[in-house]
Every structure is written in C-alpha cells, then in structure tokens.
C-alpha cells in the first residue's frame, strides 16, 4: 500500500522549508504527497471559488520552484483546498486519508513559549492520529544525526520503533536523563556514590537490553549511541539541543518527559532542529 504524506500549506515564505522537506520525503520514500490549504469557511461562496483556483495555482507554482531548486523529481501529488477551522481540518483530513505523517512549518514566534499555546501547530500535535513533523531547517540538510530521548515506557518504545523504521540509515543517539534521589544530600558520601554508580550501571544495562530487543524486531540496524546524563529530563534535553543540535529530534507526545504541554511549548518556541512527535500508542 502506498504511503501518504499530508502537508498543510499556509502559503507563507516561512512555510517553504517545510514544503520542500515534504516533497523530498515523498520523493525518497515513494509516498504520495497530499498538499492542502485550509480556507476561511465564512467567506462568500463566489469568493471561495475564485480563491480556491488561485491557492491551488500558487501551491503548484511553489512545488515547481522547489523541485527545480532541489533537483527533485515530481512525486505523486494531490493539491487541494478545504474550508473550516485549520487545525480541525488538518486532523480530519489525516484521518480520512489515513496518512502516515503530517508535515507542518515551525512556529514563527521564536523564544516565546506562551504564544505557542492554542496555535494550529500545538493543536495538531495534541490530536494527530499519526507522527507529526515540524520543519524549521532547509530541506537540503540531511537527517544523519537523530536524537531520541528514551526511558522505559511504552511511549518510549513506540517512538524508538517509529524512528528506526523510518530512518534506518541515520545515526541515532538515545538520551536518557536520570535523577537519582539523595544526590544533593549524600553526593559526597562514599557508600552513596557506590550505590549510585551501581544504579547507573543497572539503568544502562536495562536500556541496552530494551534497545537490543527492539532492534531484533527490525531487518536493518542503524549506528546507535546510548547517552546517560544526570538531571531533570527537560533541562538535560534543552541543554543538549543548544550545545549539540541534531538534525532531527524524535519525541513521544507523552512519556519520556512527562505530560507534554509545557515541554512542547518550550521545544517549539526554540527549535534548534526539525522535530518529529509521535503519539504514545
């Protein structure tokens, strides 16, 4: 069965990088690319009709420009408009078309987490039935290094499986942040230090076994590195993104970092890389 990628196009210049990435992904995977633009349903019908033609023409012209700029063949493509609430229509179309991934442009208000709440991007991330990719980097940047925050939850296993399945040639860094109780009070105690080191070794062994079991279910095993860092999971992740940004961050919508609302806002307002979010089921 042919895969289908859904790209929600807002016709802005900032959206061009996401459009280009969608075309590239469709070309490389052999998927069909459905490009939609959501129109205001309260416009007069005669205005909507003429606007639909102009929007589709603009999406086609941008597609042609992107293919020429990146020397890409044209994937199987469907360009359409729909009318309604933007986030609701994107989710509806994803369900109706049974798409494999939704692709969106990045949030434009950089460094302002409070402005992410209620945006189309945040709402789609909360309710999408499939992985959602938010793009901020140029499409000619290869996704060679992928960072995957992991723990021992079902959500963590799911996002790792999705990443391994979709990007078998990439280098994966599995990041697990651990925060062992008593460090502040007993960190200098020799017996505590020995116990802490044993706990870290146990965590590493458990995570390695989990990873080996997952990769045993797949035909192709990518290059993989396991990194353990002490600290709050969100702070550890944000620090690593600032200091050593990957090409892609693969993250579960819930699980690795707790409930996702404020975490999603922090990541989307300061995108150091492209981000793929998957539901925990």
Coordinates of C-alpha atoms in Angstrom, one line a residue, residues 7 14-22 25 101-107 110 121 132-139 143 248 268 271 273-276:
X7 CA 1.5 18.7 4.1
X14 CA 8.4 30.7 6.1
X15 CA 6.4 27.6 5.1
X16 CA 8.6 27.0 2.1
X17 CA 11.2 24.9 4.0
X18 CA 8.5 22.5 5.3
X19 CA 7.1 22.3 1.7
X20 CA 10.5 21.4 0.4
X21 CA 11.0 18.8 3.1
X22 CA 7.6 17.2 2.3
X25 CA 10.4 12.9 1.9
X101 CA 2.7 11.6 8.6
X102 CA 1.6 15.2 8.8
X103 CA 4.2 17.8 7.9
X104 CA 3.9 21.4 9.2
X105 CA 6.1 24.5 9.2
X106 CA 7.7 25.6 12.5
X107 CA 6.1 28.1 14.9
X110 CA 10.7 32.2 18.3
X121 CA 0.7 23.6 15.3
X132 CA 3.8 15.0 13.1
X133 CA 6.9 16.6 11.6
X134 CA 7.5 20.3 12.3
X135 CA 10.2 21.7 10.0
X136 CA 12.4 24.7 10.6
X137 CA 15.6 23.7 8.8
X138 CA 16.4 23.7 5.0
X139 CA 15.4 20.6 3.1
X143 CA 18.9 13.9 8.6
X248 CA 16.1 15.7 13.9
X268 CA 8.5 24.6 19.5
X271 CA 13.5 24.9 17.5
X273 CA 16.3 21.3 14.7
X274 CA 13.4 19.6 13.0
X275 CA 11.1 17.8 15.3
X276 CA 9.0 14.6 14.9

